[in-house]
Tab-separated table of C-alpha atoms and ligand atoms in Angstrom:
chain	number	residue	atom	x	y	z
O	1	MET	CA	-28.896	-10.219	-135.138
O	2	PRO	CA	-31.772	-7.898	-134.300
O	3	ILE	CA	-34.588	-9.525	-132.292
O	4	ILE	CA	-33.821	-13.183	-131.579
O	5	ASN	CA	-36.102	-15.137	-133.960
O	6	ARG	CA	-37.195	-17.682	-131.410
O	7	ILE	CA	-38.186	-14.847	-129.059
O	8	ALA	CA	-40.141	-13.156	-131.866
O	9	ASP	CA	-42.147	-16.412	-131.979
O	10	PHE	CA	-43.135	-15.773	-128.348
O	11	HIS	CA	-44.431	-12.261	-129.066
O	12	PRO	CA	-48.143	-13.248	-129.045
O	13	ASP	CA	-47.652	-15.235	-125.828
O	14	MET	CA	-45.740	-12.444	-124.112
O	15	THR	CA	-48.494	-10.026	-125.146
O	16	ALA	CA	-51.162	-12.305	-123.687
O	17	TRP	CA	-49.196	-12.684	-120.432
O	18	ARG	CA	-48.721	-8.924	-120.244
O	19	HIS	CA	-52.430	-8.257	-120.756
O	20	ASP	CA	-53.351	-10.800	-118.083
O	21	LEU	CA	-50.925	-9.183	-115.603
O	22	HIS	CA	-52.214	-5.750	-116.573
O	23	ALA	CA	-55.827	-6.758	-115.904
O	24	HIS	CA	-54.862	-8.075	-112.445
O	25	PRO	CA	-52.502	-5.494	-110.946
O	26	GLU	CA	-51.361	-5.818	-107.337
O	27	LEU	CA	-49.890	-3.226	-104.997
O	28	SER	CA	-46.412	-3.408	-103.467
O	29	MET	CA	-45.963	-6.418	-101.142
O	30	ARG	CA	-49.349	-7.829	-102.192
O	31	GLU	CA	-48.225	-9.476	-105.442
O	32	SER	CA	-49.508	-12.962	-104.541
O	33	ARG	CA	-51.329	-13.655	-107.821
O	34	THR	CA	-48.543	-12.202	-109.947
O	35	SER	CA	-45.985	-14.265	-108.044
O	36	ALA	CA	-48.072	-17.425	-108.557
O	37	VAL	CA	-48.417	-16.723	-112.301
O	38	VAL	CA	-44.656	-16.230	-112.621
O	39	GLN	CA	-43.925	-19.464	-110.730
O	40	GLU	CA	-46.393	-21.424	-112.831
O	41	LYS	CA	-44.899	-20.110	-116.090
O	42	LEU	CA	-41.309	-20.783	-114.978
O	43	LYS	CA	-42.326	-24.320	-114.063
O	44	SER	CA	-43.934	-24.852	-117.469
O	45	PHE	CA	-40.730	-23.626	-119.163
O	46	GLY	CA	-38.771	-26.310	-117.320
O	47	VAL	CA	-36.348	-24.086	-115.411
O	48	ASP	CA	-34.016	-26.042	-113.120
O	49	GLU	CA	-35.188	-24.592	-109.834
O	50	ILE	CA	-37.641	-22.019	-108.515
O	51	ILE	CA	-36.763	-20.124	-105.350
O	52	THR	CA	-39.656	-18.413	-103.557
O	53	GLY	CA	-40.223	-16.483	-100.375
O	54	LEU	CA	-37.570	-13.780	-100.840
O	55	ALA	CA	-39.269	-10.478	-99.833
O	56	THR	CA	-42.514	-12.488	-99.446
O	57	HIS	CA	-43.613	-12.656	-103.093
O	58	GLY	CA	-40.210	-12.579	-104.809
O	59	VAL	CA	-39.411	-15.382	-107.248
O	60	VAL	CA	-36.076	-16.482	-108.706
O	61	GLY	CA	-35.888	-18.948	-111.565
O	62	VAL	CA	-32.598	-20.816	-111.872
O	63	ILE	CA	-31.567	-21.795	-115.417
O	64	ARG	CA	-28.361	-23.746	-116.019
O	65	GLY	CA	-26.647	-23.583	-119.402
O	66	ASN	CA	-25.392	-26.382	-121.595
O	67	GLY	CA	-21.771	-25.321	-121.354
O	68	ALA	CA	-18.926	-26.934	-119.472
O	69	ALA	CA	-20.247	-25.774	-116.122
O	70	SER	CA	-17.897	-22.846	-115.681
O	71	GLY	CA	-19.470	-21.992	-112.349
O	72	ARG	CA	-20.133	-18.486	-113.575
O	73	ALA	CA	-23.527	-16.800	-113.049
O	74	ILE	CA	-25.436	-13.601	-113.711
O	75	GLY	CA	-28.785	-12.193	-112.550
O	76	LEU	CA	-31.527	-10.553	-114.605
O	77	ARG	CA	-34.042	-8.602	-112.527
O	78	VAL	CA	-37.502	-7.137	-113.096
O	79	ASP	CA	-40.216	-5.680	-110.850
O	80	MET	CA	-43.815	-6.945	-110.544
O	81	ASP	CA	-45.895	-4.406	-108.584
O	82	ALA	CA	-48.536	-1.870	-109.649
O	83	LEU	CA	-49.582	1.572	-108.412
O	84	PRO	CA	-52.489	2.978	-106.381
O	85	LEU	CA	-54.121	4.726	-109.340
O	86	GLN	CA	-57.489	4.471	-111.112
O	87	GLU	CA	-56.906	3.387	-114.725
O	88	GLU	CA	-58.449	5.528	-117.489
O	89	THR	CA	-57.283	3.742	-120.631
O	90	GLY	CA	-60.608	2.078	-121.405
O	91	LEU	CA	-58.651	-0.806	-122.971
O	92	PRO	CA	-60.024	-4.367	-123.099
O	93	HIS	CA	-57.194	-5.476	-120.783
O	94	ALA	CA	-57.670	-2.541	-118.375
O	95	SER	CA	-57.335	-3.157	-114.652
O	96	ARG	CA	-60.098	-5.146	-113.007
O	97	ASN	CA	-58.934	-4.003	-109.577
O	98	PRO	CA	-60.454	-0.595	-108.814
O	99	GLY	CA	-57.845	1.970	-107.793
O	100	VAL	CA	-54.895	-0.255	-108.737
O	101	MET	CA	-53.099	0.020	-112.051
O	102	HIS	CA	-49.957	-1.120	-113.860
O	103	ALA	CA	-49.062	2.481	-114.712
O	104	CYS	CA	-45.290	1.961	-114.621
O	105	GLY	CA	-45.090	-0.969	-117.044
O	106	HIS	CA	-43.923	-3.575	-114.543
O	107	ASP	CA	-46.425	-5.899	-116.254
O	108	GLY	CA	-44.343	-5.482	-119.424
O	109	HIS	CA	-41.059	-5.958	-117.550
O	110	THR	CA	-42.353	-9.210	-116.048
O	111	ALA	CA	-43.642	-10.494	-119.419
O	112	MET	CA	-40.298	-9.694	-121.103
O	113	LEU	CA	-38.247	-11.575	-118.531
O	114	LEU	CA	-40.666	-14.500	-118.708
O	115	GLY	CA	-40.125	-14.541	-122.485
O	116	ALA	CA	-36.366	-14.543	-121.985
O	117	ALA	CA	-36.624	-17.293	-119.339
O	118	ARG	CA	-38.612	-19.474	-121.724
O	119	TYR	CA	-36.009	-18.976	-124.451
O	120	LEU	CA	-33.064	-19.577	-122.120
O	121	ALA	CA	-34.625	-22.724	-120.633
O	122	GLU	CA	-35.350	-24.021	-124.129
O	123	THR	CA	-31.985	-23.221	-125.762
O	124	ARG	CA	-29.514	-23.183	-122.830
O	125	ASN	CA	-26.891	-21.831	-125.161
O	126	PHE	CA	-24.655	-20.489	-122.409
O	127	ASP	CA	-22.129	-21.748	-119.903
O	128	GLY	CA	-23.047	-21.197	-116.281
O	129	THR	CA	-26.188	-20.150	-114.450
O	130	VAL	CA	-28.745	-17.444	-115.167
O	131	TYR	CA	-30.933	-16.276	-112.289
O	132	VAL	CA	-34.147	-14.608	-113.456
O	133	ILE	CA	-35.243	-12.415	-110.562
O	134	PHE	CA	-38.865	-11.259	-110.209
O	135	GLN	CA	-38.958	-8.651	-107.491
O	136	PRO	CA	-41.975	-7.356	-105.554
O	137	ALA	CA	-42.511	-3.852	-104.188
O	138	GLU	CA	-40.433	-1.565	-106.380
O	139	GLU	CA	-42.812	1.408	-106.059
O	140	PHE	CA	-43.101	1.288	-102.271
O	141	GLU	CA	-41.312	-0.590	-99.495
O	142	ALA	CA	-38.087	-1.242	-101.427
O	143	GLY	CA	-38.575	-4.909	-102.319
O	144	ALA	CA	-35.045	-5.017	-103.791
O	145	ASP	CA	-33.600	-4.201	-100.374
O	146	LYS	CA	-35.813	-6.873	-98.789
O	147	MET	CA	-34.648	-9.488	-101.314
O	148	VAL	CA	-30.995	-8.631	-100.669
O	149	LYS	CA	-31.575	-8.818	-96.899
O	150	ASP	CA	-33.403	-12.139	-97.338
O	151	GLY	CA	-30.202	-13.559	-98.812
O	152	LEU	CA	-30.721	-13.225	-102.575
O	153	PHE	CA	-27.008	-13.018	-103.363
O	154	GLU	CA	-26.026	-15.739	-100.870
O	155	ARG	CA	-28.586	-18.189	-102.227
O	156	CYS	CA	-27.919	-17.136	-105.802
O	157	PRO	CA	-24.218	-16.255	-106.039
O	158	MET	CA	-23.715	-14.217	-109.198
O	159	GLU	CA	-21.092	-11.969	-110.733
O	160	LYS	CA	-23.338	-9.224	-111.982
O	161	VAL	CA	-26.979	-8.185	-112.020
O	162	PHE	CA	-28.895	-6.237	-114.672
O	163	GLY	CA	-32.152	-4.293	-114.759
O	164	LEU	CA	-34.171	-2.270	-117.238
O	165	HIS	CA	-37.118	0.128	-117.290
O	166	ASN	CA	-39.401	1.015	-120.170
O	167	TRP	CA	-39.148	4.681	-121.113
O	168	PRO	CA	-42.103	6.250	-122.967
O	169	GLN	CA	-40.158	9.473	-123.627
O	170	ALA	CA	-37.859	7.646	-126.070
O	171	PRO	CA	-38.730	5.929	-129.379
O	172	ALA	CA	-39.793	2.302	-129.111
O	173	GLY	CA	-36.915	-0.136	-129.378
O	174	THR	CA	-34.115	2.307	-128.502
O	175	PHE	CA	-31.871	1.714	-125.502
O	176	LEU	CA	-30.598	4.518	-123.278
O	177	TRP	CA	-27.535	3.913	-121.143
O	178	ARG	CA	-25.339	5.720	-118.677
O	179	SER	CA	-22.313	4.870	-116.537
O	180	GLY	CA	-22.309	6.060	-112.931
O	181	PRO	CA	-25.423	7.763	-111.547
O	182	VAL	CA	-28.582	7.003	-113.530
O	183	MET	CA	-31.459	7.366	-111.054
O	184	ALA	CA	-31.645	9.545	-107.940
O	185	ALA	CA	-31.781	8.796	-104.235
O	186	VAL	CA	-35.310	9.230	-102.899
O	187	ALA	CA	-36.810	10.195	-99.558
O	188	PHE	CA	-40.419	10.768	-98.544
O	189	PHE	CA	-41.261	13.244	-95.804
O	190	ASP	CA	-44.189	14.225	-93.580
O	191	ILE	CA	-44.365	17.519	-91.735
O	192	VAL	CA	-47.114	17.912	-89.160
O	193	ILE	CA	-47.619	21.494	-87.986
O	194	THR	CA	-49.552	21.946	-84.778
O	195	GLY	CA	-50.946	25.357	-83.898
O	196	LYS	CA	-54.080	26.261	-81.985
O	197	GLY	CA	-57.457	25.975	-83.651
O	198	SER	CA	-59.769	29.009	-83.646
O	199	HIS	CA	-62.727	30.730	-85.296
O	200	GLY	CA	-61.805	32.116	-88.724
O	201	ALA	CA	-63.034	35.516	-87.597
O	202	PHE	CA	-60.846	35.554	-84.471
O	203	PRO	CA	-57.403	34.409	-85.680
O	204	HIS	CA	-55.676	36.268	-82.846
O	205	GLN	CA	-57.160	33.760	-80.409
O	206	GLY	CA	-55.392	30.836	-82.089
O	207	VAL	CA	-52.148	29.948	-83.855
O	208	ASP	CA	-52.908	29.372	-87.521
O	209	PRO	CA	-51.013	26.323	-88.876
O	210	VAL	CA	-52.167	27.097	-92.453
O	211	VAL	CA	-50.143	30.307	-92.514
O	212	VAL	CA	-47.187	28.472	-90.971
O	213	ALA	CA	-47.445	25.748	-93.658
O	214	ALA	CA	-47.430	28.395	-96.389
O	215	GLN	CA	-44.205	29.912	-94.994
O	216	ILE	CA	-42.600	26.477	-94.771
O	217	VAL	CA	-43.474	25.534	-98.374
O	218	GLY	CA	-41.779	28.676	-99.658
O	219	ALA	CA	-38.765	28.282	-97.394
O	220	LEU	CA	-38.231	24.619	-98.346
O	221	GLN	CA	-37.571	25.770	-101.904
O	222	THR	CA	-34.524	27.687	-100.685
O	223	ILE	CA	-32.795	24.452	-99.576
O	224	ILE	CA	-31.815	23.562	-103.129
O	225	SER	CA	-31.382	27.123	-104.406
O	226	ARG	CA	-29.456	28.534	-101.414
O	227	SER	CA	-27.812	25.746	-99.445
O	228	ILE	CA	-26.763	23.227	-102.103
O	229	GLU	CA	-23.810	23.935	-104.390
O	230	PRO	CA	-25.492	25.050	-107.644
O	231	ILE	CA	-23.704	22.483	-109.802
O	232	GLU	CA	-25.211	19.638	-107.742
O	233	GLY	CA	-28.769	18.542	-108.472
O	234	GLY	CA	-31.575	18.127	-105.983
O	235	VAL	CA	-35.333	18.357	-105.644
O	236	VAL	CA	-37.695	19.233	-102.806
O	237	SER	CA	-41.360	18.801	-103.772
O	238	VAL	CA	-44.331	19.226	-101.464
O	239	GLY	CA	-47.006	16.998	-102.948
O	240	SER	CA	-49.843	17.413	-100.488
O	241	ILE	CA	-51.047	19.846	-97.850
O	242	SER	CA	-54.108	19.011	-95.818
O	243	GLY	CA	-55.676	20.679	-92.838
O	244	GLY	CA	-59.021	22.227	-92.101
O	245	ASP	CA	-62.295	21.675	-93.873
O	246	ALA	CA	-64.398	24.810	-93.457
O	247	TYR	CA	-64.542	28.446	-94.619
O	248	ASN	CA	-64.504	29.857	-91.137
O	249	ILE	CA	-62.484	27.495	-88.966
O	250	LEU	CA	-58.723	27.663	-88.563
O	251	PRO	CA	-57.582	24.108	-87.928
O	252	GLU	CA	-55.402	22.863	-85.127
O	253	ARG	CA	-53.130	20.914	-87.436
O	254	VAL	CA	-51.806	20.844	-91.008
O	255	HIS	CA	-50.161	17.774	-92.552
O	256	MET	CA	-47.755	18.245	-95.453
O	257	LYS	CA	-46.064	15.488	-97.372
O	258	GLY	CA	-43.702	15.244	-100.286
O	259	THR	CA	-40.515	13.835	-101.746
O	260	THR	CA	-36.886	14.807	-102.083
O	261	ARG	CA	-34.250	13.614	-104.591
O	262	TRP	CA	-30.474	13.850	-104.812
O	263	TYR	CA	-27.324	12.046	-105.960
O	264	LYS	CA	-24.471	12.918	-103.637
O	265	PRO	CA	-24.851	11.668	-100.037
O	266	SER	CA	-23.730	15.075	-98.730
O	267	VAL	CA	-26.569	16.714	-100.675
O	268	GLY	CA	-29.051	14.226	-99.197
O	269	ASP	CA	-27.845	15.081	-95.693
O	270	ALA	CA	-28.038	18.821	-96.397
O	271	ILE	CA	-31.626	18.483	-97.657
O	272	GLU	CA	-32.721	16.580	-94.552
O	273	ASP	CA	-30.918	18.973	-92.177
O	274	GLY	CA	-32.339	21.998	-93.992
O	275	MET	CA	-35.866	20.637	-93.883
O	276	ARG	CA	-35.725	19.920	-90.149
O	277	ARG	CA	-34.151	23.296	-89.389
O	278	LEU	CA	-36.583	25.346	-91.495
O	279	ALA	CA	-39.772	23.497	-90.536
O	280	THR	CA	-39.139	23.486	-86.793
O	281	GLY	CA	-37.597	26.974	-86.757
O	282	ILE	CA	-40.381	28.612	-88.760
O	283	ALA	CA	-43.105	26.859	-86.780
O	284	ALA	CA	-41.503	27.933	-83.497
O	285	SER	CA	-41.204	31.525	-84.684
O	286	PHE	CA	-44.993	31.591	-85.149
O	287	GLY	CA	-45.687	29.955	-81.789
O	288	ALA	CA	-46.547	26.632	-83.440
O	289	SER	CA	-44.610	23.373	-83.564
O	290	ALA	CA	-43.573	21.119	-86.418
O	291	GLU	CA	-42.786	17.442	-86.377
O	292	VAL	CA	-40.700	16.216	-89.331
O	293	ARG	CA	-40.657	12.552	-90.311
O	294	TYR	CA	-38.076	11.897	-92.980
O	295	ASN	CA	-37.839	8.429	-94.574
O	296	ARG	CA	-35.002	7.635	-96.909
O	297	HIS	CA	-36.514	5.272	-99.460
O	298	VAL	CA	-33.731	4.310	-101.860
O	299	PRO	CA	-30.128	5.362	-102.474
O	300	ALA	CA	-28.969	6.605	-105.869
O	301	THR	CA	-28.775	4.007	-108.657
O	302	LEU	CA	-25.121	3.788	-109.693
O	303	ASN	CA	-24.191	1.830	-112.803
O	304	ASP	CA	-20.841	0.045	-112.800
O	305	PRO	CA	-18.835	1.113	-115.902
O	306	ASP	CA	-17.690	-2.426	-116.881
O	307	ALA	CA	-21.158	-3.934	-116.443
O	308	THR	CA	-22.593	-1.016	-118.429
O	309	ASP	CA	-20.200	-1.745	-121.324
O	310	LEU	CA	-21.476	-5.343	-121.390
O	311	ALA	CA	-25.116	-4.224	-121.189
O	312	VAL	CA	-24.557	-1.751	-124.029
O	313	HIS	CA	-22.882	-4.426	-126.137
O	314	ALA	CA	-25.904	-6.712	-125.731
O	315	ALA	CA	-28.232	-3.794	-126.549
O	316	ARG	CA	-26.291	-3.104	-129.765
O	317	THR	CA	-26.502	-6.773	-130.658
O	318	VAL	CA	-30.286	-6.582	-130.416
O	319	ALA	CA	-31.139	-3.054	-131.585
O	320	GLY	CA	-28.138	-2.016	-133.691
O	321	GLU	CA	-25.650	0.793	-133.060
O	322	ALA	CA	-27.965	3.662	-134.023
O	323	LYS	CA	-30.671	2.723	-131.554
O	324	VAL	CA	-28.398	2.553	-128.524
O	325	ARG	CA	-27.960	6.040	-127.117
O	326	HIS	CA	-26.060	7.607	-124.288
O	327	MET	CA	-28.154	9.454	-121.669
O	328	ARG	CA	-26.564	12.864	-121.271
O	329	SER	CA	-27.824	13.303	-117.736
O	330	PRO	CA	-29.242	11.052	-115.047
O	331	THR	CA	-32.921	11.370	-114.123
O	332	MET	CA	-34.458	12.408	-110.818
O	333	GLY	CA	-36.675	9.337	-110.839
O	334	GLY	CA	-35.828	6.750	-108.179
O	335	GLU	CA	-35.388	3.008	-108.427
O	336	ASP	CA	-34.905	0.434	-105.684
O	337	PHE	CA	-32.638	-1.643	-107.960
O	338	ALA	CA	-30.094	0.726	-106.378
O	339	TYR	CA	-29.975	-1.695	-103.426
O	340	MET	CA	-28.963	-4.595	-105.649
O	341	LEU	CA	-26.304	-2.395	-107.260
O	342	GLU	CA	-24.952	-1.503	-103.810
O	343	ALA	CA	-24.439	-5.215	-103.157
O	344	LYS	CA	-23.410	-6.316	-106.650
O	345	GLN	CA	-21.847	-4.871	-109.807
O	346	GLY	CA	-24.395	-4.294	-112.504
O	347	SER	CA	-26.182	-1.889	-114.765
O	348	TYR	CA	-29.665	-0.492	-115.353
O	349	LEU	CA	-30.786	0.601	-118.816
O	350	MET	CA	-33.853	2.339	-120.207
O	351	LEU	CA	-35.758	0.759	-123.061
O	352	GLY	CA	-37.547	3.355	-125.206
O	353	SER	CA	-41.223	2.466	-125.520
O	354	ALA	CA	-42.998	5.418	-127.175
O	355	SER	CA	-45.710	4.305	-129.553
O	356	GLY	CA	-46.255	7.828	-130.924
O	357	SER	CA	-45.086	11.352	-130.187
O	358	ASN	CA	-47.385	12.135	-127.292
O	359	ASP	CA	-47.571	8.976	-125.183
O	360	PRO	CA	-48.891	9.237	-121.619
O	361	LEU	CA	-45.865	8.999	-119.335
O	362	LEU	CA	-45.161	6.601	-116.472
O	363	HIS	CA	-47.610	6.862	-113.535
O	364	HIS	CA	-50.293	8.439	-115.756
O	365	PRO	CA	-53.858	6.972	-115.666
O	366	ARG	CA	-53.866	6.584	-119.476
O	367	TYR	CA	-50.403	4.991	-119.706
O	368	ASP	CA	-50.128	1.475	-121.122
O	369	PHE	CA	-46.967	-0.555	-121.735
O	370	ASN	CA	-46.135	-0.716	-125.450
O	371	ASP	CA	-46.308	-4.402	-126.441
O	372	GLU	CA	-44.181	-3.699	-129.515
O	373	VAL	CA	-41.037	-3.688	-127.344
O	374	LEU	CA	-41.674	-7.011	-125.561
O	375	PRO	CA	-39.389	-9.017	-127.890
O	376	VAL	CA	-36.746	-6.265	-127.798
O	377	GLY	CA	-36.411	-6.389	-124.023
O	378	ALA	CA	-36.603	-10.190	-123.945
O	379	SER	CA	-33.902	-10.424	-126.610
O	380	TRP	CA	-31.664	-8.084	-124.609
O	381	TRP	CA	-31.975	-10.303	-121.544
O	382	ALA	CA	-31.190	-13.382	-123.642
O	383	ALA	CA	-28.273	-11.683	-125.405
O	384	LEU	CA	-26.817	-10.669	-122.028
O	385	ALA	CA	-26.882	-14.287	-120.878
O	386	GLU	CA	-25.312	-15.624	-124.082
O	387	GLU	CA	-22.683	-12.874	-124.365
O	388	LEU	CA	-21.641	-12.798	-120.712
O	389	LEU	CA	-21.617	-16.572	-120.268
O	390	PRO	CA	-20.270	-17.755	-123.648
O	391	ARG	CA	-19.884	-21.455	-124.318
O	392	GLY	CA	-16.235	-22.396	-124.762
Q	401	ZN	ZN1	-43.050	3.628	-111.098
Q	402	ZN	ZN1	-41.323	1.443	-112.614
């Protein structure tokens, strides 16, 4: 069985839903329209129950199978939010919200799970309960964590939970899987360096925070190379430095911000300690001061080996053996599904979505979700439900 035939029938509908969501993107924790669209569709599919209000805009559709009521249950989860980015695709379904764009394909994820929900509500060829989970705020504010804290797994008791992300680096319709670590832990940091403003011609009368910032940027790169065991991975990236606005004025303050990534908790602690030590120590040595704000965003995404075997089996059912590939190494991308996997066994796969050989990647202003894979992802969700909750 490649794509489930009945789901292939939904391909034009899923494409239309995806284009509608794409044209109306919403930022993290502001997904009110998207949430309403999802609820309305689930209602029209005749799901048994719709749970709302988890993490504000989160939606869970409850679908009960036709089996002998085994009491078993699984969860299928997607994300719904968009990014603060100005779209440059020029497509007919391009974003109508200036500065907001579905550049990570969460529009496609949502459309795929809606397609699966429609199929599952129509066929109910499983024994137990499937929870289809539409999560807000994956990009910022960790909506998965909020849903867990709002009682997702108490209100929807389930054995396992599964997630997926489209992956434009891999050919459309392939699945990539990995047991254990698959996505990194993420933190965001701000460093504010305060010196003493002065005339650019009289630097000796001030304390120049620009020079201090330059020293700190270089030194931060030694955290990974000199204080982390080389075999362990980690990243420290300064993404922005701002301070001053004129040719001849040395500013009072410089604000730096960036992100760090790691897998092992001890590496995460070493990165944070190193950053605080270097930033404050270097600033002090120049007669300036540095304030470090360090926010841990998500833990590492860790796939359970047994759940991964089941996810891979369903992927092979849909795509065939040759299109289901092992990921040699985890990625340094982050994913708040990690919070659901901390609370519940499960697995997170990548679904290849390249339409050519040079597709714009995730978070790029010319990226667009590849509609070709909509029935592939939807069939995987449906296959998971039917394989994990077989009728007796
Ligand atoms: Zn993203
Ligand atoms: Zn994403």
